[in-house]
């Protein structure tokens, strides 16, 4: 452990000598000052770990020095040294922030006990503060790391979705870019509505993946140039449930899965697969159906208007 520095402030040279000799015999390092003013100068040059100060001194007394130290460095404990008849002043010093007082004439053990306690108190205060600072830093670092990890996770989610979307584009080249366009329109529409911000990523994922179930639709139906017959329509329509079953297994896509299932429901109840009506159709599914239909109308997919039913 480092040697602790104690500043002994007393106008009587004999007392300064006796006290510092006693303390140095115990392994402390002592400096002395003969009044508060001189003590101030020394403290400014090198802050001690503890101050032992007489009460009555010329130029600047113990109480004034104490008040200054409390402002200058509240971590430095001050022990007031006082004569037995002056105990009320010592108590006043305690009220003003002195750590303790010691009565003159000194008893060696009493001095060591008081000094030991004050220094231990200071160490505890400093250790506690360092611990607090360290803890706050750790919390800040970990929060930062967590946020970075969450950002990366979010990005890798989106990369995964991109990959899924591209896989569908590969299979159904005729409708390439459909999911991206529907997503962009959905976000634009949602932003003009009272849709909470936290709903937007769910809407975006659902819009992007709304036709993912088409991965399981046979190519001869998916790419058929003409209108689908009734049996083919039945198969084509299963893409809603297939998409739902695929996505619902992924925890962060569960809400999007419900929307995917409902993306061909119509407000008037004539949609599929469940024939939901009005507000039974999730809001995001109602939003998706607008650009989904619109994009099909603008695209030159084979089959013309029939694509409304296919999209
Ligand atoms: Fe669809
Ligand atoms: Fe679609």
mmCIF file of C-alpha atoms and ligand atoms in Angstrom:
data_model
loop_
_atom_site.group_PDB
_atom_site.id
_atom_site.type_symbol
_atom_site.label_atom_id
_atom_site.label_comp_id
_atom_site.label_asym_id
_atom_site.label_seq_id
_atom_site.Cartn_x
_atom_site.Cartn_y
_atom_site.Cartn_z
ATOM 1 C CA UNK A 1 0.000 0.000 0.000
ATOM 2 C CA UNK A 2 1.146 3.551 -0.674
ATOM 3 C CA UNK A 3 2.465 5.643 2.207
ATOM 4 C CA UNK A 4 -0.300 8.007 3.319
ATOM 5 C CA UNK A 5 0.395 11.702 3.694
ATOM 6 C CA UNK A 6 -0.851 13.614 6.705
ATOM 7 C CA UNK A 7 -0.684 17.367 7.104
ATOM 8 C CA UNK A 8 -0.331 18.509 10.720
ATOM 9 C CA UNK A 9 -1.458 22.098 11.236
ATOM 10 C CA UNK A 10 -0.705 23.674 14.617
ATOM 11 C CA UNK A 11 0.775 26.983 15.717
ATOM 12 C CA UNK A 12 2.788 25.321 18.498
ATOM 13 C CA UNK A 13 5.982 23.853 17.182
ATOM 14 C CA UNK A 14 6.256 21.327 20.032
ATOM 15 C CA UNK A 15 2.876 19.852 19.177
ATOM 16 C CA UNK A 16 3.670 19.665 15.458
ATOM 17 C CA UNK A 17 6.896 17.839 16.343
ATOM 18 C CA UNK A 18 5.302 15.378 18.759
ATOM 19 C CA UNK A 19 2.371 14.564 16.493
ATOM 20 C CA UNK A 20 4.436 14.084 13.350
ATOM 21 C CA UNK A 21 7.022 11.992 15.179
ATOM 22 C CA UNK A 22 4.277 9.734 16.522
ATOM 23 C CA UNK A 23 2.648 9.377 13.122
ATOM 24 C CA UNK A 24 5.905 8.770 11.288
ATOM 25 C CA UNK A 25 6.761 6.047 13.782
ATOM 26 C CA UNK A 26 3.548 4.390 12.584
ATOM 27 C CA UNK A 27 4.648 4.598 8.922
ATOM 28 C CA UNK A 28 2.781 7.714 7.775
ATOM 29 C CA UNK A 29 4.447 10.572 5.959
ATOM 30 C CA UNK A 30 3.924 13.939 7.632
ATOM 31 C CA UNK A 31 4.111 17.566 6.535
ATOM 32 C CA UNK A 32 3.558 20.457 8.922
ATOM 33 C CA UNK A 33 2.105 23.972 8.727
ATOM 34 C CA UNK A 34 1.858 26.585 11.456
ATOM 35 C CA UNK A 35 -1.461 28.149 10.463
ATOM 36 C CA UNK A 36 -4.387 27.720 8.084
ATOM 37 C CA UNK A 37 -2.957 30.029 5.426
ATOM 38 C CA UNK A 38 0.321 28.104 5.159
ATOM 39 C CA UNK A 39 -1.661 24.850 5.178
ATOM 40 C CA UNK A 40 -3.730 26.095 2.208
ATOM 41 C CA UNK A 41 -0.564 26.740 0.176
ATOM 42 C CA UNK A 42 0.779 23.292 0.957
ATOM 43 C CA UNK A 43 -2.532 21.567 0.141
ATOM 44 C CA UNK A 44 -2.621 23.332 -3.234
ATOM 45 C CA UNK A 45 0.860 21.973 -4.006
ATOM 46 C CA UNK A 46 0.141 18.413 -2.850
ATOM 47 C CA UNK A 47 -3.200 17.250 -1.505
ATOM 48 C CA UNK A 48 -2.683 15.191 1.657
ATOM 49 C CA UNK A 49 -4.727 12.114 2.519
ATOM 50 C CA UNK A 50 -5.666 13.564 5.903
ATOM 51 C CA UNK A 51 -5.413 16.878 7.765
ATOM 52 C CA UNK A 52 -4.999 17.183 11.510
ATOM 53 C CA UNK A 53 -5.720 20.768 12.439
ATOM 54 C CA UNK A 54 -5.585 22.825 15.597
ATOM 55 C CA UNK A 55 -8.607 25.082 16.207
ATOM 56 C CA UNK A 56 -7.089 28.358 17.352
ATOM 57 C CA UNK A 57 -4.245 29.679 15.212
ATOM 58 C CA UNK A 58 -3.150 33.119 13.998
ATOM 59 C CA UNK A 59 -4.017 34.327 10.452
ATOM 60 C CA UNK A 60 -6.405 31.495 9.631
ATOM 61 C CA UNK A 61 -7.961 29.299 12.301
ATOM 62 C CA UNK A 62 -9.006 25.658 12.116
ATOM 63 C CA UNK A 63 -12.672 26.307 11.294
ATOM 64 C CA UNK A 64 -11.793 28.558 8.340
ATOM 65 C CA UNK A 65 -9.267 26.030 7.070
ATOM 66 C CA UNK A 66 -11.887 23.280 7.445
ATOM 67 C CA UNK A 67 -14.455 25.247 5.452
ATOM 68 C CA UNK A 68 -11.921 25.872 2.693
ATOM 69 C CA UNK A 69 -10.857 22.214 2.537
ATOM 70 C CA UNK A 70 -14.493 21.039 2.296
ATOM 71 C CA UNK A 71 -14.822 23.183 -0.826
ATOM 72 C CA UNK A 72 -11.385 22.473 -2.250
ATOM 73 C CA UNK A 73 -11.439 18.687 -1.932
ATOM 74 C CA UNK A 74 -14.327 17.123 0.005
ATOM 75 C CA UNK A 75 -12.571 13.745 -0.042
ATOM 76 C CA UNK A 76 -9.843 14.875 2.346
ATOM 77 C CA UNK A 77 -10.924 14.161 5.923
ATOM 78 C CA UNK A 78 -10.089 16.784 8.543
ATOM 79 C CA UNK A 79 -9.609 15.864 12.199
ATOM 80 C CA UNK A 80 -9.809 18.818 14.568
ATOM 81 C CA UNK A 81 -7.418 18.893 17.476
ATOM 82 C CA UNK A 82 -8.874 20.683 20.429
ATOM 83 C CA UNK A 83 -8.341 21.365 24.087
ATOM 84 C CA UNK A 84 -10.727 19.706 26.503
ATOM 85 C CA UNK A 85 -12.303 23.041 27.516
ATOM 86 C CA UNK A 86 -13.091 23.849 23.904
ATOM 87 C CA UNK A 87 -15.272 20.854 23.116
ATOM 88 C CA UNK A 88 -18.261 22.921 21.932
ATOM 89 C CA UNK A 89 -16.075 24.403 19.154
ATOM 90 C CA UNK A 90 -15.013 20.878 18.202
ATOM 91 C CA UNK A 91 -18.656 19.831 17.928
ATOM 92 C CA UNK A 92 -19.336 22.881 15.781
ATOM 93 C CA UNK A 93 -16.461 21.748 13.534
ATOM 94 C CA UNK A 94 -18.088 18.309 13.184
ATOM 95 C CA UNK A 95 -21.312 20.028 12.119
ATOM 96 C CA UNK A 96 -19.336 21.876 9.470
ATOM 97 C CA UNK A 97 -17.894 18.715 8.050
ATOM 98 C CA UNK A 98 -14.895 17.720 10.172
ATOM 99 C CA UNK A 99 -14.519 13.943 10.213
ATOM 100 C CA UNK A 100 -13.613 13.711 13.914
ATOM 101 C CA UNK A 101 -11.897 15.549 16.750
ATOM 102 C CA UNK A 102 -9.085 14.588 19.078
ATOM 103 C CA UNK A 103 -8.580 16.070 22.512
ATOM 104 C CA UNK A 104 -5.312 17.592 23.663
ATOM 105 C CA UNK A 105 -3.173 16.483 25.369
ATOM 106 C CA UNK A 106 -2.719 13.555 22.990
ATOM 107 C CA UNK A 107 -2.941 9.992 23.884
ATOM 108 C CA UNK A 108 -0.980 8.009 21.371
ATOM 109 C CA UNK A 109 -3.579 5.279 20.946
ATOM 110 C CA UNK A 110 -6.404 7.740 20.571
ATOM 111 C CA UNK A 111 -4.432 9.588 17.863
ATOM 112 C CA UNK A 112 -3.657 6.386 15.949
ATOM 113 C CA UNK A 113 -7.225 5.195 16.239
ATOM 114 C CA UNK A 114 -8.678 8.487 14.956
ATOM 115 C CA UNK A 115 -6.161 8.753 12.129
ATOM 116 C CA UNK A 116 -6.606 5.107 11.121
ATOM 117 C CA UNK A 117 -10.403 5.457 11.030
ATOM 118 C CA UNK A 118 -10.309 8.685 9.005
ATOM 119 C CA UNK A 119 -7.916 7.234 6.428
ATOM 120 C CA UNK A 120 -9.938 4.066 6.102
ATOM 121 C CA UNK A 121 -13.067 6.162 5.585
ATOM 122 C CA UNK A 122 -11.308 8.106 2.821
ATOM 123 C CA UNK A 123 -10.162 4.899 1.117
ATOM 124 C CA UNK A 124 -13.697 3.507 1.254
ATOM 125 C CA UNK A 125 -15.181 6.686 -0.197
ATOM 126 C CA UNK A 126 -12.646 6.723 -3.034
ATOM 127 C CA UNK A 127 -12.925 2.974 -3.698
ATOM 128 C CA UNK A 128 -16.681 3.261 -3.723
ATOM 129 C CA UNK A 129 -16.605 6.138 -6.177
ATOM 130 C CA UNK A 130 -14.119 4.346 -8.445
ATOM 131 C CA UNK A 131 -16.307 1.259 -8.312
ATOM 132 C CA UNK A 132 -19.308 3.380 -9.264
ATOM 133 C CA UNK A 133 -17.425 5.018 -12.152
ATOM 134 C CA UNK A 134 -16.142 1.646 -13.287
ATOM 135 C CA UNK A 135 -19.619 0.161 -13.099
ATOM 136 C CA UNK A 136 -21.149 3.010 -15.092
ATOM 137 C CA UNK A 137 -18.422 2.623 -17.708
ATOM 138 C CA UNK A 138 -19.039 -1.123 -17.915
ATOM 139 C CA UNK A 139 -22.788 -0.559 -18.296
ATOM 140 C CA UNK A 140 -22.117 2.036 -21.022
ATOM 141 C CA UNK A 141 -19.678 -0.280 -22.841
ATOM 142 C CA UNK A 142 -22.032 -3.238 -22.661
ATOM 143 C CA UNK A 143 -25.022 -1.181 -23.786
ATOM 144 C CA UNK A 144 -22.962 0.027 -26.729
ATOM 145 C CA UNK A 145 -21.884 -3.529 -27.569
ATOM 146 C CA UNK A 146 -25.468 -4.741 -27.269
ATOM 147 C CA UNK A 147 -26.723 -1.971 -29.528
ATOM 148 C CA UNK A 148 -24.045 -2.792 -32.104
ATOM 149 C CA UNK A 149 -24.926 -6.478 -31.894
ATOM 150 C CA UNK A 150 -28.633 -5.690 -32.292
ATOM 151 C CA UNK A 151 -27.855 -3.476 -35.284
ATOM 152 C CA UNK A 152 -25.815 -6.259 -36.856
ATOM 153 C CA UNK A 153 -28.557 -8.737 -36.084
ATOM 154 C CA UNK A 154 -31.168 -6.457 -37.633
ATOM 155 C CA UNK A 155 -28.946 -6.047 -40.697
ATOM 156 C CA UNK A 156 -28.406 -9.778 -40.998
ATOM 157 C CA UNK A 157 -32.184 -10.296 -40.709
ATOM 158 C CA UNK A 158 -32.672 -7.902 -43.577
ATOM 159 C CA UNK A 159 -29.875 -9.567 -45.578
ATOM 160 C CA UNK A 160 -31.643 -12.888 -45.034
ATOM 161 C CA UNK A 161 -34.915 -11.401 -46.257
ATOM 162 C CA UNK A 162 -33.146 -9.962 -49.315
ATOM 163 C CA UNK A 163 -31.753 -13.398 -50.059
ATOM 164 C CA UNK A 164 -35.204 -14.958 -49.737
ATOM 165 C CA UNK A 165 -36.688 -12.295 -52.007
ATOM 166 C CA UNK A 166 -33.997 -12.842 -54.634
ATOM 167 C CA UNK A 167 -34.639 -16.573 -54.522
ATOM 168 C CA UNK A 168 -38.263 -15.908 -55.467
ATOM 169 C CA UNK A 169 -37.139 -13.544 -58.249
ATOM 170 C CA UNK A 170 -34.977 -16.336 -59.667
ATOM 171 C CA UNK A 171 -37.887 -18.732 -59.693
ATOM 172 C CA UNK A 172 -40.415 -16.260 -61.049
ATOM 173 C CA UNK A 173 -38.382 -13.960 -63.277
ATOM 174 C CA UNK A 174 -41.540 -12.483 -64.835
ATOM 175 C CA UNK A 175 -42.460 -10.758 -61.603
ATOM 176 C CA UNK A 176 -38.918 -9.671 -60.771
ATOM 177 C CA UNK A 177 -38.805 -6.679 -58.461
ATOM 178 C CA UNK A 178 -42.531 -7.026 -57.589
ATOM 179 C CA UNK A 179 -41.878 -7.586 -53.869
ATOM 180 C CA UNK A 180 -39.463 -4.637 -53.659
ATOM 181 C CA UNK A 181 -41.944 -2.334 -55.415
ATOM 182 C CA UNK A 182 -44.859 -3.471 -53.243
ATOM 183 C CA UNK A 183 -42.721 -2.872 -50.130
ATOM 184 C CA UNK A 184 -41.735 0.619 -51.223
ATOM 185 C CA UNK A 185 -45.353 1.550 -51.995
ATOM 186 C CA UNK A 186 -46.568 0.074 -48.690
ATOM 187 C CA UNK A 187 -44.116 2.178 -46.695
ATOM 188 C CA UNK A 188 -45.107 5.313 -48.610
ATOM 189 C CA UNK A 189 -48.797 4.608 -48.019
ATOM 190 C CA UNK A 190 -48.283 3.785 -44.329
ATOM 191 C CA UNK A 191 -46.372 7.006 -43.774
ATOM 192 C CA UNK A 192 -49.391 9.029 -44.859
ATOM 193 C CA UNK A 193 -51.561 7.155 -42.339
ATOM 194 C CA UNK A 194 -51.674 7.155 -38.560
ATOM 195 C CA UNK A 195 -49.580 3.969 -38.459
ATOM 196 C CA UNK A 196 -47.191 3.745 -35.469
ATOM 197 C CA UNK A 197 -43.497 3.768 -36.412
ATOM 198 C CA UNK A 198 -42.845 0.423 -34.734
ATOM 199 C CA UNK A 199 -45.396 -1.180 -37.100
ATOM 200 C CA UNK A 200 -43.432 -0.156 -40.194
ATOM 201 C CA UNK A 201 -40.707 -2.867 -40.030
ATOM 202 C CA UNK A 202 -43.417 -5.539 -39.620
ATOM 203 C CA UNK A 203 -45.331 -4.119 -42.566
ATOM 204 C CA UNK A 204 -42.119 -3.920 -44.636
ATOM 205 C CA UNK A 205 -41.154 -7.516 -43.917
ATOM 206 C CA UNK A 206 -44.665 -8.760 -44.648
ATOM 207 C CA UNK A 207 -44.812 -6.765 -47.896
ATOM 208 C CA UNK A 208 -41.407 -8.020 -48.968
ATOM 209 C CA UNK A 209 -42.281 -11.642 -48.255
ATOM 210 C CA UNK A 210 -45.979 -11.623 -49.138
ATOM 211 C CA UNK A 211 -45.529 -13.982 -52.109
ATOM 212 C CA UNK A 212 -42.781 -16.150 -50.603
ATOM 213 C CA UNK A 213 -45.209 -19.095 -50.620
ATOM 214 C CA UNK A 214 -44.957 -19.063 -54.441
ATOM 215 C CA UNK A 215 -41.615 -20.816 -54.018
ATOM 216 C CA UNK A 216 -43.692 -23.969 -53.576
ATOM 217 C CA UNK A 217 -45.994 -23.417 -56.555
ATOM 218 C CA UNK A 218 -45.062 -25.592 -59.564
ATOM 219 C CA UNK A 219 -43.324 -23.664 -62.353
ATOM 220 C CA UNK A 220 -45.877 -24.744 -64.945
ATOM 221 C CA UNK A 221 -48.574 -22.868 -62.989
ATOM 222 C CA UNK A 222 -46.427 -19.975 -61.857
ATOM 223 C CA UNK A 223 -45.087 -19.274 -65.338
ATOM 224 C CA UNK A 224 -48.201 -20.242 -67.318
ATOM 225 C CA UNK A 225 -48.624 -17.603 -70.018
ATOM 226 C CA UNK A 226 -52.431 -17.802 -70.193
ATOM 227 C CA UNK A 227 -55.236 -17.738 -67.623
ATOM 228 C CA UNK A 228 -55.203 -20.408 -64.918
ATOM 229 C CA UNK A 229 -57.932 -23.034 -64.881
ATOM 230 C CA UNK A 230 -59.920 -23.683 -61.694
ATOM 231 C CA UNK A 231 -57.650 -26.462 -60.449
ATOM 232 C CA UNK A 232 -54.563 -24.323 -61.056
ATOM 233 C CA UNK A 233 -56.159 -21.406 -59.256
ATOM 234 C CA UNK A 234 -56.713 -23.603 -56.209
ATOM 235 C CA UNK A 235 -53.041 -24.529 -56.210
ATOM 236 C CA UNK A 236 -51.924 -20.939 -56.821
ATOM 237 C CA UNK A 237 -54.022 -19.725 -53.909
ATOM 238 C CA UNK A 238 -52.199 -22.010 -51.492
ATOM 239 C CA UNK A 239 -49.227 -19.620 -51.623
ATOM 240 C CA UNK A 240 -50.792 -17.624 -48.767
ATOM 241 C CA UNK A 241 -50.830 -20.576 -46.344
ATOM 242 C CA UNK A 242 -47.470 -21.857 -47.567
ATOM 243 C CA UNK A 243 -45.959 -18.409 -46.947
ATOM 244 C CA UNK A 244 -47.581 -18.274 -43.507
ATOM 245 C CA UNK A 245 -46.351 -21.757 -42.550
ATOM 246 C CA UNK A 246 -42.831 -20.888 -43.676
ATOM 247 C CA UNK A 247 -42.589 -17.562 -41.840
ATOM 248 C CA UNK A 248 -44.446 -18.377 -38.648
ATOM 249 C CA UNK A 249 -41.608 -20.652 -37.569
ATOM 250 C CA UNK A 250 -39.227 -17.702 -37.503
ATOM 251 C CA UNK A 251 -39.827 -15.731 -34.268
ATOM 252 C CA UNK A 252 -39.037 -12.281 -35.702
ATOM 253 C CA UNK A 253 -41.347 -12.922 -38.680
ATOM 254 C CA UNK A 254 -44.330 -14.238 -36.727
ATOM 255 C CA UNK A 255 -46.358 -11.036 -36.998
ATOM 256 C CA UNK A 256 -45.412 -10.691 -40.649
ATOM 257 C CA UNK A 257 -46.640 -14.279 -41.184
ATOM 258 C CA UNK A 258 -50.194 -13.348 -40.099
ATOM 259 C CA UNK A 259 -50.184 -10.517 -42.623
ATOM 260 C CA UNK A 260 -48.818 -12.750 -45.397
ATOM 261 C CA UNK A 261 -51.639 -15.217 -44.738
ATOM 262 C CA UNK A 262 -54.175 -12.414 -45.201
ATOM 263 C CA UNK A 263 -52.676 -10.586 -48.188
ATOM 264 C CA UNK A 264 -55.368 -11.826 -50.596
ATOM 265 C CA UNK A 265 -58.301 -11.144 -48.272
ATOM 266 C CA UNK A 266 -60.652 -8.424 -49.505
ATOM 267 C CA UNK A 267 -62.455 -5.823 -47.469
ATOM 268 C CA UNK A 268 -65.825 -7.042 -48.851
ATOM 269 C CA UNK A 269 -65.156 -10.615 -47.727
ATOM 270 C CA UNK A 270 -64.623 -12.085 -51.218
ATOM 271 C CA UNK A 271 -60.889 -12.756 -50.731
ATOM 272 C CA UNK A 272 -59.056 -15.896 -49.652
ATOM 273 C CA UNK A 273 -58.036 -18.110 -47.871
ATOM 274 C CA UNK A 274 -60.411 -17.346 -44.969
ATOM 275 C CA UNK A 275 -62.881 -14.890 -46.490
ATOM 276 C CA UNK A 276 -62.141 -12.300 -43.786
ATOM 277 C CA UNK A 277 -64.245 -9.175 -43.923
ATOM 278 C CA UNK A 278 -63.697 -5.492 -43.088
ATOM 279 C CA UNK A 279 -61.403 -4.862 -40.163
ATOM 280 C CA UNK A 280 -60.919 -8.586 -39.633
ATOM 281 C CA UNK A 281 -58.344 -8.186 -42.410
ATOM 282 C CA UNK A 282 -55.137 -6.968 -40.715
ATOM 283 C CA UNK A 283 -54.370 -3.334 -41.524
ATOM 284 C CA UNK A 284 -51.031 -4.256 -43.130
ATOM 285 C CA UNK A 285 -52.737 -6.795 -45.389
ATOM 286 C CA UNK A 286 -55.197 -4.092 -46.495
ATOM 287 C CA UNK A 287 -52.282 -1.766 -47.224
ATOM 288 C CA UNK A 288 -50.381 -4.454 -49.148
ATOM 289 C CA UNK A 289 -53.359 -5.311 -51.366
ATOM 290 C CA UNK A 290 -53.293 -1.815 -52.909
ATOM 291 C CA UNK A 291 -49.736 -1.799 -54.380
ATOM 292 C CA UNK A 292 -49.974 -5.565 -54.930
ATOM 293 C CA UNK A 293 -52.885 -5.067 -57.317
ATOM 294 C CA UNK A 294 -51.507 -1.829 -58.733
ATOM 295 C CA UNK A 295 -48.109 -3.392 -59.528
ATOM 296 C CA UNK A 296 -49.815 -6.324 -61.255
ATOM 297 C CA UNK A 297 -51.828 -3.900 -63.407
ATOM 298 C CA UNK A 298 -48.691 -2.027 -64.462
ATOM 299 C CA UNK A 299 -46.590 -5.112 -65.144
ATOM 300 C CA UNK A 300 -46.540 -7.056 -68.368
ATOM 301 C CA UNK A 301 -46.840 -10.418 -66.710
ATOM 302 C CA UNK A 302 -48.287 -13.089 -68.946
ATOM 303 C CA UNK A 303 -51.993 -13.515 -68.587
ATOM 304 C CA UNK A 304 -52.937 -9.825 -68.362
ATOM 305 C CA UNK A 305 -55.732 -8.975 -65.927
ATOM 306 C CA UNK A 306 -55.714 -12.437 -64.457
ATOM 307 C CA UNK A 307 -52.626 -11.369 -62.568
ATOM 308 C CA UNK A 308 -54.839 -9.517 -60.109
ATOM 309 C CA UNK A 309 -55.825 -12.900 -58.863
ATOM 310 C CA UNK A 310 -52.268 -14.199 -59.006
ATOM 311 C CA UNK A 311 -50.375 -11.347 -57.282
HETATM 312 FE FE1 LIG B 1 -49.883 -13.088 -53.490
HETATM 313 FE FE1 LIG B 2 -47.906 -10.116 -54.952
#
